[in-house]
Every structure is written in structure tokens, then in C-alpha cells.
Coordinates of C-alpha atoms and ligand atoms in Angstrom, one line a residue:
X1 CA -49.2 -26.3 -21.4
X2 CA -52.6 -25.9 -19.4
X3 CA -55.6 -26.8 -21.2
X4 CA -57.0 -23.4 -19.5
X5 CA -54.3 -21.4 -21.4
X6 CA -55.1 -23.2 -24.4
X7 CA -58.0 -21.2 -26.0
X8 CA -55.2 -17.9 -25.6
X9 CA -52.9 -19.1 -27.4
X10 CA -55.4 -20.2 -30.0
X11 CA -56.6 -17.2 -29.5
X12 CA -53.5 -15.2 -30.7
X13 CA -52.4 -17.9 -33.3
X14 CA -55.6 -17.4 -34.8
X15 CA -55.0 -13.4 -34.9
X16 CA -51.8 -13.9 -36.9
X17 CA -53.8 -16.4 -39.1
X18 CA -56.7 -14.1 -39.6
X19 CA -54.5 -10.5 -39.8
X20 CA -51.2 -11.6 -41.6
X21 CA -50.5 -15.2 -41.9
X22 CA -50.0 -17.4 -39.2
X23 CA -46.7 -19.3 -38.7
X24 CA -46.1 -22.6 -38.7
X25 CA -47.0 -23.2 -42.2
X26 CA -49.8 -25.5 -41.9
X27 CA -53.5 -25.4 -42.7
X28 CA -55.3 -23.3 -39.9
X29 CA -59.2 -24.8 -40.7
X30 CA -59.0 -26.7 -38.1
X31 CA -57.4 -24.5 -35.3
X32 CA -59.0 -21.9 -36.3
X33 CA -62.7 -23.4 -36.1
X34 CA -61.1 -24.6 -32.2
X35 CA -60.6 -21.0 -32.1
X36 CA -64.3 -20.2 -33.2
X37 CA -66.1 -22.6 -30.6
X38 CA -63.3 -20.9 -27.7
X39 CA -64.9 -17.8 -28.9
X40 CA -68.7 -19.0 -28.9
X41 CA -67.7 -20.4 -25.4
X42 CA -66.2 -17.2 -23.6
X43 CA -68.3 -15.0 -25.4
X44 CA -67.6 -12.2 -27.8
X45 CA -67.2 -9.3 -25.1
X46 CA -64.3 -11.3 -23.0
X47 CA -62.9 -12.0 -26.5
X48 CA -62.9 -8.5 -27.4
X49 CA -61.2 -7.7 -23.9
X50 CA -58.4 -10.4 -25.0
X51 CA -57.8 -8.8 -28.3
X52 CA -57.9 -5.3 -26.6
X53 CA -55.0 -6.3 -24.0
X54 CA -52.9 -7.7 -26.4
X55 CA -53.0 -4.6 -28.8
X56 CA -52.3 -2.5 -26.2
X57 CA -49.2 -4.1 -25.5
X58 CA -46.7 -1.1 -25.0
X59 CA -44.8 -1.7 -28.7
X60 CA -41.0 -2.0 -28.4
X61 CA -40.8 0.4 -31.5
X62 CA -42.6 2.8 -33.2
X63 CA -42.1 3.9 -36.7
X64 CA -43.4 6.9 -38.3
X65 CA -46.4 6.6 -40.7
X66 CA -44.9 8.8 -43.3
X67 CA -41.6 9.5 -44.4
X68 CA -40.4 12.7 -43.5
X69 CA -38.0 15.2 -45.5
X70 CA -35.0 14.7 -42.9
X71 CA -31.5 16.6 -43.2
X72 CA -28.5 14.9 -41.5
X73 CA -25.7 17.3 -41.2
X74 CA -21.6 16.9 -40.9
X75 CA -22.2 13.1 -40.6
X76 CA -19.3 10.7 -41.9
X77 CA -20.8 7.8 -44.2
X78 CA -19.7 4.7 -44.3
X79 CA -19.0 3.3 -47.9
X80 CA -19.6 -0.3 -49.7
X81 CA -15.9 -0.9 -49.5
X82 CA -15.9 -0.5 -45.9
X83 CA -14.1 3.5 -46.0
X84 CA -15.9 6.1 -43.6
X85 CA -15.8 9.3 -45.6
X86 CA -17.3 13.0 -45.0
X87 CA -18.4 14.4 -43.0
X88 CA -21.5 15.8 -45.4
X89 CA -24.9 16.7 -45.0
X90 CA -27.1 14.1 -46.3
X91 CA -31.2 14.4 -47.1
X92 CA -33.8 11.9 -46.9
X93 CA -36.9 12.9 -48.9
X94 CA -39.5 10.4 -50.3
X95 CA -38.4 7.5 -48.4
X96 CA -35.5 7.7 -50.8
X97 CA -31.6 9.0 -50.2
X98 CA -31.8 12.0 -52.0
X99 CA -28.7 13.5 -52.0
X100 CA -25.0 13.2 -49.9
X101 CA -23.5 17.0 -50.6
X102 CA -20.9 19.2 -49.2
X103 CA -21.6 20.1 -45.8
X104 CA -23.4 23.6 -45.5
X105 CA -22.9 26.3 -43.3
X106 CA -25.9 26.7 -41.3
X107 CA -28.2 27.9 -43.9
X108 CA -31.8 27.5 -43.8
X109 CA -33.2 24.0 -45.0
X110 CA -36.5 24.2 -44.8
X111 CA -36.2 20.7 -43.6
X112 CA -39.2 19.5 -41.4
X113 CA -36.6 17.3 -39.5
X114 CA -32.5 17.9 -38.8
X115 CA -30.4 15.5 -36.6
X116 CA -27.2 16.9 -35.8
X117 CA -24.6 14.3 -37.2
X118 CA -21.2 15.3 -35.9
X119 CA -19.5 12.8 -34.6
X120 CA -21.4 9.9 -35.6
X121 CA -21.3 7.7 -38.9
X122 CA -24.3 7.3 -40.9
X123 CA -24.3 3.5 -42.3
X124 CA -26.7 1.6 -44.1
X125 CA -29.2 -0.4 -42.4
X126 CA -28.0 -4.3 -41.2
X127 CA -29.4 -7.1 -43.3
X128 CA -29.4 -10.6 -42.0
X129 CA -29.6 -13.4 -44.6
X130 CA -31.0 -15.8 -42.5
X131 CA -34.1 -15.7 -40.2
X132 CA -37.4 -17.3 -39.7
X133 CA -40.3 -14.8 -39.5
X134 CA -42.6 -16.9 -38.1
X135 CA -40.4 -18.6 -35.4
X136 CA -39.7 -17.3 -31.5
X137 CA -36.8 -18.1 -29.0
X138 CA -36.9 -21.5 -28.1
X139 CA -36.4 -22.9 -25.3
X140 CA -36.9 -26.9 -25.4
X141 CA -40.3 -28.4 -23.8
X142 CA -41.8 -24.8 -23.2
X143 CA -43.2 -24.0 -26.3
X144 CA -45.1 -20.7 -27.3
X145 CA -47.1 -19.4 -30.5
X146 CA -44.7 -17.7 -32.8
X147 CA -45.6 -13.8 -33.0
X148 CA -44.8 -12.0 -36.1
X149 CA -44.9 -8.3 -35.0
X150 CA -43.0 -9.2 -31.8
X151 CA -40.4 -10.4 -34.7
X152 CA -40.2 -7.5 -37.0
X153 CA -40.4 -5.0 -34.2
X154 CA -37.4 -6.7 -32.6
X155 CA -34.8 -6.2 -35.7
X156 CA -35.8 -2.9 -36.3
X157 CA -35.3 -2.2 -33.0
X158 CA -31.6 -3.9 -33.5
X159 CA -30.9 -1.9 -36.9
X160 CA -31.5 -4.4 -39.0
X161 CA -33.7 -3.2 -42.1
X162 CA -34.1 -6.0 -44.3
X163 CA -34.6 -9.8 -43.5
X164 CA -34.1 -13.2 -45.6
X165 CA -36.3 -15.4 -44.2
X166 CA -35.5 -19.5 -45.3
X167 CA -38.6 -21.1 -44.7
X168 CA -41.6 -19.3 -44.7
X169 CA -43.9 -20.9 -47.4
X170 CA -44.3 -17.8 -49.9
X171 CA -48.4 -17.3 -49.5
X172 CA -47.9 -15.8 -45.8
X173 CA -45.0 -13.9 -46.2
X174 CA -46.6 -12.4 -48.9
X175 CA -49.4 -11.4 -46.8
X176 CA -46.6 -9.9 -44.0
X177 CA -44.6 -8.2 -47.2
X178 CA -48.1 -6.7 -48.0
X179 CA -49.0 -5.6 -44.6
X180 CA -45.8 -4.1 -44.0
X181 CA -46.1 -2.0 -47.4
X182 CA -49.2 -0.8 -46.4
X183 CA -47.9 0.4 -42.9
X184 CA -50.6 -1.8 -41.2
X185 CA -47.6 -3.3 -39.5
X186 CA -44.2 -2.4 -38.4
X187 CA -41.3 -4.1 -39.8
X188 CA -38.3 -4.8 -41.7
X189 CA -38.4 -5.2 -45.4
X190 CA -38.7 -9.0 -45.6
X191 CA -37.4 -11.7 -48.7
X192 CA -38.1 -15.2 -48.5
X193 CA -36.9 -18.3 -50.5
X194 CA -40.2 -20.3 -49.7
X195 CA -40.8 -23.6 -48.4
X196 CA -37.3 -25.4 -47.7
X197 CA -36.9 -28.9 -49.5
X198 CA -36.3 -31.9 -47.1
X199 CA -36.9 -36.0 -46.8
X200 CA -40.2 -36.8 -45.6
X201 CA -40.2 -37.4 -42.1
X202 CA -36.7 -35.0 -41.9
X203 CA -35.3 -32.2 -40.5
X204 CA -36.9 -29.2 -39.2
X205 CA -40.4 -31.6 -38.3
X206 CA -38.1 -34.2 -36.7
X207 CA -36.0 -31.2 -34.2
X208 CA -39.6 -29.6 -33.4
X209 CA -41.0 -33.0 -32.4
X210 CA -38.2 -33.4 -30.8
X211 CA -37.8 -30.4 -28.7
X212 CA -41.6 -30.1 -27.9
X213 CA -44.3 -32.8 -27.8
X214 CA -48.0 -32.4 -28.2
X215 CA -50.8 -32.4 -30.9
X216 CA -50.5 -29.3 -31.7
X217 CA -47.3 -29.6 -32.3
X218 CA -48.2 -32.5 -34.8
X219 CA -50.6 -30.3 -36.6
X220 CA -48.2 -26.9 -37.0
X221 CA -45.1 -29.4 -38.1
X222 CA -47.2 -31.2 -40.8
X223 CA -46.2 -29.1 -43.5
X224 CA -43.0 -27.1 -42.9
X225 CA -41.1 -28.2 -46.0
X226 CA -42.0 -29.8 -49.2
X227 CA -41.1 -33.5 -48.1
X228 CA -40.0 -35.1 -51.5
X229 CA -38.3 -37.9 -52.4
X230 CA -38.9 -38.9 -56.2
X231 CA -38.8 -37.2 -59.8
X232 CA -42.4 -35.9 -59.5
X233 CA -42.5 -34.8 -56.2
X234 CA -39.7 -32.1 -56.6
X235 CA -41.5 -31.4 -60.0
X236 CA -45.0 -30.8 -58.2
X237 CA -42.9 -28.8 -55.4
X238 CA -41.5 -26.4 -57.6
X239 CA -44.9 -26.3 -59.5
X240 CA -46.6 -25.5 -56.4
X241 CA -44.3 -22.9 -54.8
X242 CA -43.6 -20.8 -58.2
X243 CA -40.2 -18.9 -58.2
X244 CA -38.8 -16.8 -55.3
X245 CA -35.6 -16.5 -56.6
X246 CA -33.8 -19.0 -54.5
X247 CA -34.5 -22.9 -53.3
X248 CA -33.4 -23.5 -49.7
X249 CA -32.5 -27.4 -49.5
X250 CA -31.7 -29.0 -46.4
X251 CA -29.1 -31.5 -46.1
X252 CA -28.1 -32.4 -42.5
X253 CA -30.2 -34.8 -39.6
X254 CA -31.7 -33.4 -36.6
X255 CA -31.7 -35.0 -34.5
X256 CA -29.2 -37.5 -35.2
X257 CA -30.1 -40.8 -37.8
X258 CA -33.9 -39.1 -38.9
X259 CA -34.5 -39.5 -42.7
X260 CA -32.5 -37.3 -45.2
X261 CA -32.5 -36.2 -48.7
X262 CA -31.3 -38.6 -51.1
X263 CA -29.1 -37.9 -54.1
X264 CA -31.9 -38.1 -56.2
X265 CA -34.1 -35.6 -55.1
X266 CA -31.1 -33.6 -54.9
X267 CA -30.2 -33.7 -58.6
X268 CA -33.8 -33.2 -59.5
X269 CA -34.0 -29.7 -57.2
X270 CA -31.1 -28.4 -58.5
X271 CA -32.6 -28.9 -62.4
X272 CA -35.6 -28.0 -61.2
X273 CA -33.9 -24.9 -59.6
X274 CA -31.4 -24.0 -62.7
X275 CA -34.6 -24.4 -64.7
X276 CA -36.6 -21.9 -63.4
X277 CA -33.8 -19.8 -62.3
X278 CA -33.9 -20.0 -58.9
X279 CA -30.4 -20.2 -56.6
X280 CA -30.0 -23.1 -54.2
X281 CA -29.0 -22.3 -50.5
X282 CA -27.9 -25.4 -48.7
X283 CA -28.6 -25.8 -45.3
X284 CA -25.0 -27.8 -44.0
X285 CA -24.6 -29.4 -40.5
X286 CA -21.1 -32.0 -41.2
X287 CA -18.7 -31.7 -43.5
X288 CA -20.4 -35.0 -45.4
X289 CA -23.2 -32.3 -45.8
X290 CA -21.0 -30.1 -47.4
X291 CA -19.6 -32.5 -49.7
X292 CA -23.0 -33.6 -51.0
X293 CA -24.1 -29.6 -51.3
X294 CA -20.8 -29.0 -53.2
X295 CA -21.3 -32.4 -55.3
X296 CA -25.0 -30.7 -56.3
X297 CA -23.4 -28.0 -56.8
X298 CA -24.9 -25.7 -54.2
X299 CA -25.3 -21.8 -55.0
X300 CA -24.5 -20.8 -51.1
X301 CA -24.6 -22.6 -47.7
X302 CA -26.4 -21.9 -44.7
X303 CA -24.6 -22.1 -41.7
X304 CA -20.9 -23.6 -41.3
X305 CA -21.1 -27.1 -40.0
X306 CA -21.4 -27.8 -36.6
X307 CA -19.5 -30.2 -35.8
X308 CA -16.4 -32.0 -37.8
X309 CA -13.9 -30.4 -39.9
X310 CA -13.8 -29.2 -43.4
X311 CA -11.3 -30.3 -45.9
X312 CA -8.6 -28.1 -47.5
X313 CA -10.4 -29.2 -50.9
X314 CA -13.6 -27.9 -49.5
X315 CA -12.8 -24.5 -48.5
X316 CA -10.4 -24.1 -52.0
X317 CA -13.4 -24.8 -53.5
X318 CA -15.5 -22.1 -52.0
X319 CA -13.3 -19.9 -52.2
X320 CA -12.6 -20.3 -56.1
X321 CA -16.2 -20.7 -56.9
X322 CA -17.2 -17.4 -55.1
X323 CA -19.9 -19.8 -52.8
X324 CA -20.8 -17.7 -50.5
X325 CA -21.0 -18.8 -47.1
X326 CA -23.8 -18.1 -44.2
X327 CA -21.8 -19.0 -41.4
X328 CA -24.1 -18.4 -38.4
X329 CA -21.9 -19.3 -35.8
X330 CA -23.9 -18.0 -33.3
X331 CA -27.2 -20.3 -33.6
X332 CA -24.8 -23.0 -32.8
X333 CA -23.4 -21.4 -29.8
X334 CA -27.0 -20.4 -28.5
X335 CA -27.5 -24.4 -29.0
X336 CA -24.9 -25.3 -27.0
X337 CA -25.4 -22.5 -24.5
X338 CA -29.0 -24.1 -24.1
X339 CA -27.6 -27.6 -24.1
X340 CA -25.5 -26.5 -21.3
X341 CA -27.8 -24.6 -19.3
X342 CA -26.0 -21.1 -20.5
X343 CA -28.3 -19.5 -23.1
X344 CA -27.3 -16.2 -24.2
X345 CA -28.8 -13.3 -22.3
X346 CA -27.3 -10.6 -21.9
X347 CA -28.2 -6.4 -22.1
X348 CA -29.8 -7.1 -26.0
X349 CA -31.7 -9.9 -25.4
X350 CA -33.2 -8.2 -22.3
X351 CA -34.1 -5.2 -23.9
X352 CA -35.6 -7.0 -26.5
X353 CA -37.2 -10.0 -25.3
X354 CA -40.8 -10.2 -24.1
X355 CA -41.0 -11.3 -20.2
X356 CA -42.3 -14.7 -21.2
X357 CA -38.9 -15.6 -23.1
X358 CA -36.9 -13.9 -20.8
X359 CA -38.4 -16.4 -17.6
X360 CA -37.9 -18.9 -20.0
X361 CA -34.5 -18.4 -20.8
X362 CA -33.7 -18.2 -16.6
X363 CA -35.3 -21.2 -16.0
X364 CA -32.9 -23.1 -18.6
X365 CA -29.9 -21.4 -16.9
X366 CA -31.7 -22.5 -13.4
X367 CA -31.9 -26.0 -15.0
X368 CA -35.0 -26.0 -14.9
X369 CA -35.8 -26.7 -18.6
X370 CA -32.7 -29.0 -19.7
X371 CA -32.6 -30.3 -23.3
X372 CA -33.7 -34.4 -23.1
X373 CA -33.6 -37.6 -25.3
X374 CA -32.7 -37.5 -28.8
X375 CA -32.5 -33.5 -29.1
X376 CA -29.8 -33.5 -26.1
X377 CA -27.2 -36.0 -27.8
X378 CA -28.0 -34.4 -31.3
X379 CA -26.9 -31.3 -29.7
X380 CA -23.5 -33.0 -27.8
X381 CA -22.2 -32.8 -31.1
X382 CA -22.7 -29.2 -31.3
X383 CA -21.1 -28.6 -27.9
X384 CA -18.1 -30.7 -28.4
X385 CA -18.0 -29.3 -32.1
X386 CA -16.7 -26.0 -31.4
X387 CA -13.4 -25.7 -31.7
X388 CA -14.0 -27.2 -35.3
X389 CA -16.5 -24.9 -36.3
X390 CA -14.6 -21.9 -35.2
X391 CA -11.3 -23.2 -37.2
X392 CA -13.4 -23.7 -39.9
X393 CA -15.0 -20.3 -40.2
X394 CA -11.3 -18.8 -39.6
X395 CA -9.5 -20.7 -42.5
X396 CA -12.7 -19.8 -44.8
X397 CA -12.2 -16.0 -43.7
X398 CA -8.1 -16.9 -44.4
X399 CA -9.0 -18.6 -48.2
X400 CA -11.1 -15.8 -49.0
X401 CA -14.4 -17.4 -49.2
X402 CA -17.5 -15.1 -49.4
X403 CA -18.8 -14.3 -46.0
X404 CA -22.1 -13.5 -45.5
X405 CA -23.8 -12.1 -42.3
X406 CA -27.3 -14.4 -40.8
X407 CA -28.3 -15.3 -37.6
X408 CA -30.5 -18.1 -38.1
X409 CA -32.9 -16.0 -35.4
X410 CA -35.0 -16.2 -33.4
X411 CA -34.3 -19.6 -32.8
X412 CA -33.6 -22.3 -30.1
X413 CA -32.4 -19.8 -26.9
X414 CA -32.0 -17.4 -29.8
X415 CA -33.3 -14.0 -30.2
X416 CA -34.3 -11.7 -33.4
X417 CA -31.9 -8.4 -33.8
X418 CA -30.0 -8.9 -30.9
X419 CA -28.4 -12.0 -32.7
X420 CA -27.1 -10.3 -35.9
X421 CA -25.3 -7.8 -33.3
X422 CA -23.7 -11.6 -31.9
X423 CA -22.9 -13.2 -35.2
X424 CA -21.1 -9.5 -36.5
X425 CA -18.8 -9.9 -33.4
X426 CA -18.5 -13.7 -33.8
X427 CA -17.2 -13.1 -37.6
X428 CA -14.9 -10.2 -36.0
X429 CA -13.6 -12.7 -33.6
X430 CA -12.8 -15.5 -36.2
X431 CA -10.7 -12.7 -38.5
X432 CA -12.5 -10.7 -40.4
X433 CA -11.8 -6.7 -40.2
X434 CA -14.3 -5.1 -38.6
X435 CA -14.9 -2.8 -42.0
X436 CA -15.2 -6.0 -43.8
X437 CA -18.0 -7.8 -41.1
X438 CA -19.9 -4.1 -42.1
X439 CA -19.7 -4.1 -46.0
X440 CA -20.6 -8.2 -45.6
X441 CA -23.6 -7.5 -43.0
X442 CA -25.2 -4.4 -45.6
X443 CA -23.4 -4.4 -49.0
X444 CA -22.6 -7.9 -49.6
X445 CA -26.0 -9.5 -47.8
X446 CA -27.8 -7.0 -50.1
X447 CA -26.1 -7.8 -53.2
X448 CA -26.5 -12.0 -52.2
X449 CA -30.4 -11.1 -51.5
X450 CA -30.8 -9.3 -55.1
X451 CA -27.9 -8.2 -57.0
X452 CA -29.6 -5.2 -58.7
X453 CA -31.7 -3.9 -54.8
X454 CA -31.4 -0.7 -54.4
X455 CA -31.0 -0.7 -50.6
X456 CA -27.7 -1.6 -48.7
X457 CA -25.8 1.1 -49.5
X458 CA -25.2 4.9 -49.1
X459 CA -25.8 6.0 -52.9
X460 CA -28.7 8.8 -53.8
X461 CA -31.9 7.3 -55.3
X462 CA -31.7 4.3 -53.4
X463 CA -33.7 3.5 -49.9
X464 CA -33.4 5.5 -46.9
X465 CA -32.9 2.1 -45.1
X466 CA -30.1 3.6 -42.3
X467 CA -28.6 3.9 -39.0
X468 CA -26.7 6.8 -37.3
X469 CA -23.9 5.0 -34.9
X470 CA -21.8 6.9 -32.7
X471 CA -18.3 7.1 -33.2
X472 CA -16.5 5.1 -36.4
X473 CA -17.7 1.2 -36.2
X474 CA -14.4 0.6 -38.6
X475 CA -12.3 1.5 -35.8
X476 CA -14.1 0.2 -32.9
X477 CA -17.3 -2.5 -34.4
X478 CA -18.9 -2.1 -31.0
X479 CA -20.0 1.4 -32.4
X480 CA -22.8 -0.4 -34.5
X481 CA -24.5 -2.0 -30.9
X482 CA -25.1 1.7 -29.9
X483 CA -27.6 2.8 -32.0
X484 CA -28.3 7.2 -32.0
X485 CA -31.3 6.7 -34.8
X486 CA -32.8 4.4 -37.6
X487 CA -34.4 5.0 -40.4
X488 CA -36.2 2.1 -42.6
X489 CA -37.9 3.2 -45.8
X490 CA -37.1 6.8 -44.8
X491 CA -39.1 6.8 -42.2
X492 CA -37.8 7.0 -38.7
X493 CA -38.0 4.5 -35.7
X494 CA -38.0 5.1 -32.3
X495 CA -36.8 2.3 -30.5
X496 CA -39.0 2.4 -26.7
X497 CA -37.0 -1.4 -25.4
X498 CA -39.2 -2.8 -22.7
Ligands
ZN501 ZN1 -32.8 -21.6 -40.4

């Protein structure tokens, strides 16, 4: 990166740090006094201009302030066992689904908004169970500040209406939750386990460092998981983060031989997390991973492995136990697409990419930023692991194992929304129905997120989190790509694209 460009993207870090929480989860004092003297340097008025152009960025959605009494009429609705039934008229009012009744004949509503239904299937909105807020699509040695908004405006703009994000430490995405609330920012209702749980020196500080070199680099990896390794420091962890519900753990090396948890600090988190009531989600990359998740035992995993296959014992395990499974086949295919110079880019990620990631992502198909040193054979593994993966995901899907629906986005040559839309027809494409890949991307990710939420599902009271597809997605899945209208909260969003 030029030193010249340097006090920009300082610049813009430090808006996210001052506005909503920066990213990286590190402490800011001292980038954001770097940002101060920038500012003292350049003067206030050419800082003003900065912060002016970047505000005035054309937005690639834009969501109504208040909710507004909406009627849809003759609309089918798709069900949490995956039926499409109707049509009816349905009402929004309140942010809330207020009722799903007969459909009427025309009389007046009174309704300050109608959308003409026929035809089209109203579904809830798409929840993806695994995303990182504060990340952007990576592509290796070109490295840019994360940007939140550009995040959130990106899965509403794909449907998706709730987010789990496994990583953020809780403190800012409180701050994003709170923004969002308050309709100072446009987004997706967001969850968060916290801070994941790693060995110090491990996995996801040893991939950044790997993938992108620089001090600044040093000082936003510092503190990206609690790094713990004896009784006390998984005691003072959990101390420190309080209870989010869940405890994301990561067991798996990245890139190949870096330090990882030991069994240990794995029995202490999972007393730790039993004690204060929190579900562990294991982050898995072999099938020894899985083994030592299972051995824990592990609430869920994140991701199916790589590379390697898994044992019949392992997936009858799974499957008996109820585990459910995060499979996000496609981070590991937008891996290997960037390991091989064929990153995913198609018609989503265009619409929804800024121009930045987009030149970035051409320059790795042109070659022109190839994945080196230790990242690259790291990530031979995960090219030559496909075929396992895949018949791994398709015996769990056979067994019965719990599916669930994440991306893992945005990520390394991996973009936010439009990679949900990937995984649903990945999961289609390793067996599942696509009525099942529906009720498992809204009902079942809802119910994994918080068994008693009130969102995720057709049913009056509960939130006007939706989308109006064309045609019947049960039939034909590529219905849910073509999106007539969303609605998060109740409130609609009109999706601009670039
Ligand atoms: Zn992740």
C-alpha cells in the first residue's frame, strides 16, 4: 500500500471506530491518534471534503425509515416445513406480521402500501449462520479496511435479514446492533457469539499474517481471539467476554503446522461454556478436527472439513446427536478458486461488489495477485480436498445430520449476500431438496440462532423480516436469486446494485 493512501484509509478505519465500532478487534488509541495528526496535517476542511465524498457514496440499498402498514395480496407463503400454501392477502403493520387471511375481493384497505402478489411466494427473510461483520473480500497481498455499512447493505441487498457473526468481540457489535436499532445505519439484524477461542499465536492471526504483511496488519491481528492456553486463561476469557449465548472455538491450523488448541484449554471452554450456558460452535478444517470437537463434545461445527474424509462413526454420530452442521462449502471453493486464479465472480458479486474488490478480484483471475508461501500450500490442501468435502457434505445430507445454511462471508475472494445465494445452491447440489435448503436457510438457522426468535418464519406477531420471490423456489430454488421486494423489520428495502 502507498504511504500517500495511508492517512485514507486511516481515515475511514477511524470513521468506523469513531461511528460504530471499528473492525479488526484491536485497540484503536493508537491508530486513531495517527488518524488525529493526518487530520492536523491536511487540515480540517480537506478532511471534511473526505468524509463528505465518502457519505455521498451512491448506497447500494435504501431502506425505509419507518415501517409502513403494507398489504400483500393473493401471494402463496412458503411454510417452516418447506409447503407453499395460499394464495392469501397478508398485512404488515408495526414492523410486525400482522395477519395472513383469506384473500379479499378488492375491497378497500386503507393500506398506505399494496404490492400485488400473484404469482410470487412470499418467504421469510434468509439467515446466514456464519459471517464476519467486520471482514471484506479478500484477496491475498491487497489488503483493504473492512467497511461495515458496505457489509450490511450488501446482505440486505441479497435477502438475507439476519446475520450470525463468529468473531466479532461483543463491545462493537453491540455498538452496530445499537446503531442499526436506531435506524442510524442500514442493516441486517445481526447476532454474535463474541471473540472466538484459539492457541496463542493460532489461527485466524496466523492466515492474516499470512495472506497480508505490514504493521498494520500486526496491530489489527493483535487481539482477534482470546489466545488461551491454561485453566485461568479460559477462566479470565469467559470472565471478560460475559455470555452471548454461544462460544465459537477454533480447532484447525492455518496455515499448516501454526500453534493449536490443546486438549486442555478445550475441556476447560467447554465447562466454562456449559457453566454459563453458552453453546460451543467448533470451527473444523480435518477430520482430526472433528474428532477432537466431537471428543469435547461440540454443540455445532462450522464448516465441513476441507480436506480428508470423515468417518462412518463421525457422521452416525452427528446425525444421532442432532449436531448441527455449518457446512459452508462455498468459502472453500472461493479458496480454491483464489488459489487457482478463478475467484467467484459472477452477475451477484458484480452487482454487489464495490469497484475496488471487483479490480481486485480480476487481477487474481489475470494472475496478477497469486496466493504465495505458506498460505498457498495451506490452501493446496483445500484444492485437492474437494472431492472429499463434497462426499462428505452428501453422506451427512444422506445420514440426516442437521444442515444448517452460512457462508463464512465476506471472506478470502468471498462476498457478503451474494455467497449465501452460492452456499443454498451448493447444499442443493450435494442432495438436499430444494424446500429443505429454504426451511434450513430461514427456519432451521433461526431456530439454531435462538430457539424461542420470533423471526424466520411466516406466523402473525412475529417480524416482518421477508422476501417476495417470483415464481415457487420449492419447485425451481433459482426463484429465491430473483428477488421482486424485501422487507427487514417491516420496513421495505429498495435494492439500487451499483
Ligand atoms: Zn469464519
Amino acid at each position: 500500500m502507498l504511504p500517500l493512501a495511508m492517512p485514507f484509509y486511516i481515515e475511514s478505519f477511524n470513521i468506523e471506530v469513531l461511528s460504530m465500532g471499528h473492525s479488526w478487534g484491536t485497540s484503536s488509541a493508537g491508530l486513531q491518534r495517527y488518524a488525529m495528526k493526518v487530520r492536523t496535517a491536511i487540515g480540517w476542511r480537506v478532511y471534511t471534503l473526505l468524509l463528505a465524498a465518502l457519505a455521498l457514496a451512491r448506497p447500494l440499498v435504501e431502506v425505509e425509515d419507518t415501517p409502513r402498514p403494507t398489504l400483500i395480496t393473493n401471494v402463496r407463503i412458503l411454510t417452516s416445513s418447506g409447503e407453499v400454501e395460499g394464495p392469501y392477502d397478508v398485512l404488515l403493520r408495526d414492523g410486525r406480521i400482522a395477519e395472513v387471511r383469506e384473500v379479499s375481493d378488492g375491497a378497500d384497505t386503507g393500506m398506505e402500501r399494496v404490492v400485488n402478489g400473484t404469482g410470487a411466494t412470499l418467504m421469510p427473510g434468509l439467515v446466514d449462520t456464519h459471517v464476519h461483520v467486520g471482514s471484506f473480500t479478500a484477496i491475498p497481498g491487497r489488503l483493504h479496511l473492512p467497511h461495515v455499512p458496505e457489509n450490511l447493505a450488501a446482505w440486505l441487498y441479497a435477502g438475507v435479514t439476519t446475520v450470525l457473526d463468529l468473531g466479532m468481540p461483543r463491545s462493537q457489535l453491540e455498538r452496530i446492533q445499537r446503531r442499526i436499532d436506531a435506524g442510524r445505519l442500514d442493516g441486517p439484524d445481526v447476532f454474535g457469539t463474541g471473540k472466538p477461542f484459539g492457541a496463542p499465536g493460532g489461527h485466524p492471526k496466523s492466515a492474516l499474517r499470512a495472506a497480508f504483511k505490514g504493521p498494520l496488519v500486526r496491530i489489527a491481528t493483535a487481539h482477534m481471539a482470546w489466545e488461551v492456553e491454561t485453566d485461568d486463561e479460559v477462566d479470565r476469557a469467559f470472565a471478560k467476554q460475559g455470555t452471548t449465548g454461544f462460544a465459537k472455538v477454533l480447532i484447525d491450523q492455518i496455515p499448516n503446522d501454526v500453534p493449536i488448541l490443546s486438549d486442555g484449554a478445550l475441556a476447560r471452554i467447554r465447562t466454562d461454556a456449559s457453566a454459563s450456558g453458552a453453546r460451543v460452535v467448533t470451527h473444523v478444517g480435518r477430520p482430526e478436527d472433528v474428532e477432537r470437537a466431537l471428543a469435547m463434545p461440540t454443540d455445532a461445527l462450522a464448516h465441513t472439513v476441507y480436506t480428508g474424509r470423515l468417518t462412518e462413526a463421525q457422521i452416525t454420530r452427528l446425525a444421532e446427536e442432532h449436531i448441527p452442521v455449518i457446512p459452508t462449502l462455498v468459502v472453500w471453493e472461493s479458496t480454491a478458486g483464489v488459489a487457482t486464479a478463478h475467484p467467484l465472480l459472477d452477475p451477484m458479486e458484480r452487482e454487489i461488489l464495490p469497484r475496488r474488490s471487483i479490480r481486485d478480484l480480476e487481477a487474481n483471475f489475470s494472475g496478477r495477485a497469486p496466493m504465495q508461501g505458506a498460505l498457498a500450500r495451506w490452501a493446496e490442501q483445500v484444492v485437492t480436498g474437494k472431492q472429499q468435502r463434497w462426499d462428505n457434505v452428501r453422506a451427512m445430507v444422506e445420514a440426516g445430520v442437521p444442515i444448517l445454511v452460512g457462508s463464512d462471508s465476506p471472506n478470502l475472494g468471498l462476498t457478503a449476500g451474494a455467497s449465501l445465494h452460492r452456499e443454498m445452491d451448493n447444499l442443493a447440489e450435494a442432495g438436499m431438496s430444494p424446500a429443505e435448503v429454504l426451511v434450513a436457510a430461514t427456519w432451521e438457522n433461526s431456530r439454531f440462532i435462538d430457539p424461542d426468535a420470533e423471526f424466520g418464519a411466516i406466523e402473525p406477531g412475529w417480524e416482518a423480516d421477508l422476501l417476495l420471490v417470483d415464481g415457487d423456489p420449492t419447485r425451481d430454488l433459482r426463484a429465491v436469486h430473483d428477488l421482486r421486494a424485501v422487507w427487514v423489520d417491516g420496513r421495505e428495502v429498495t435494492r439500487r446494485g451499483r
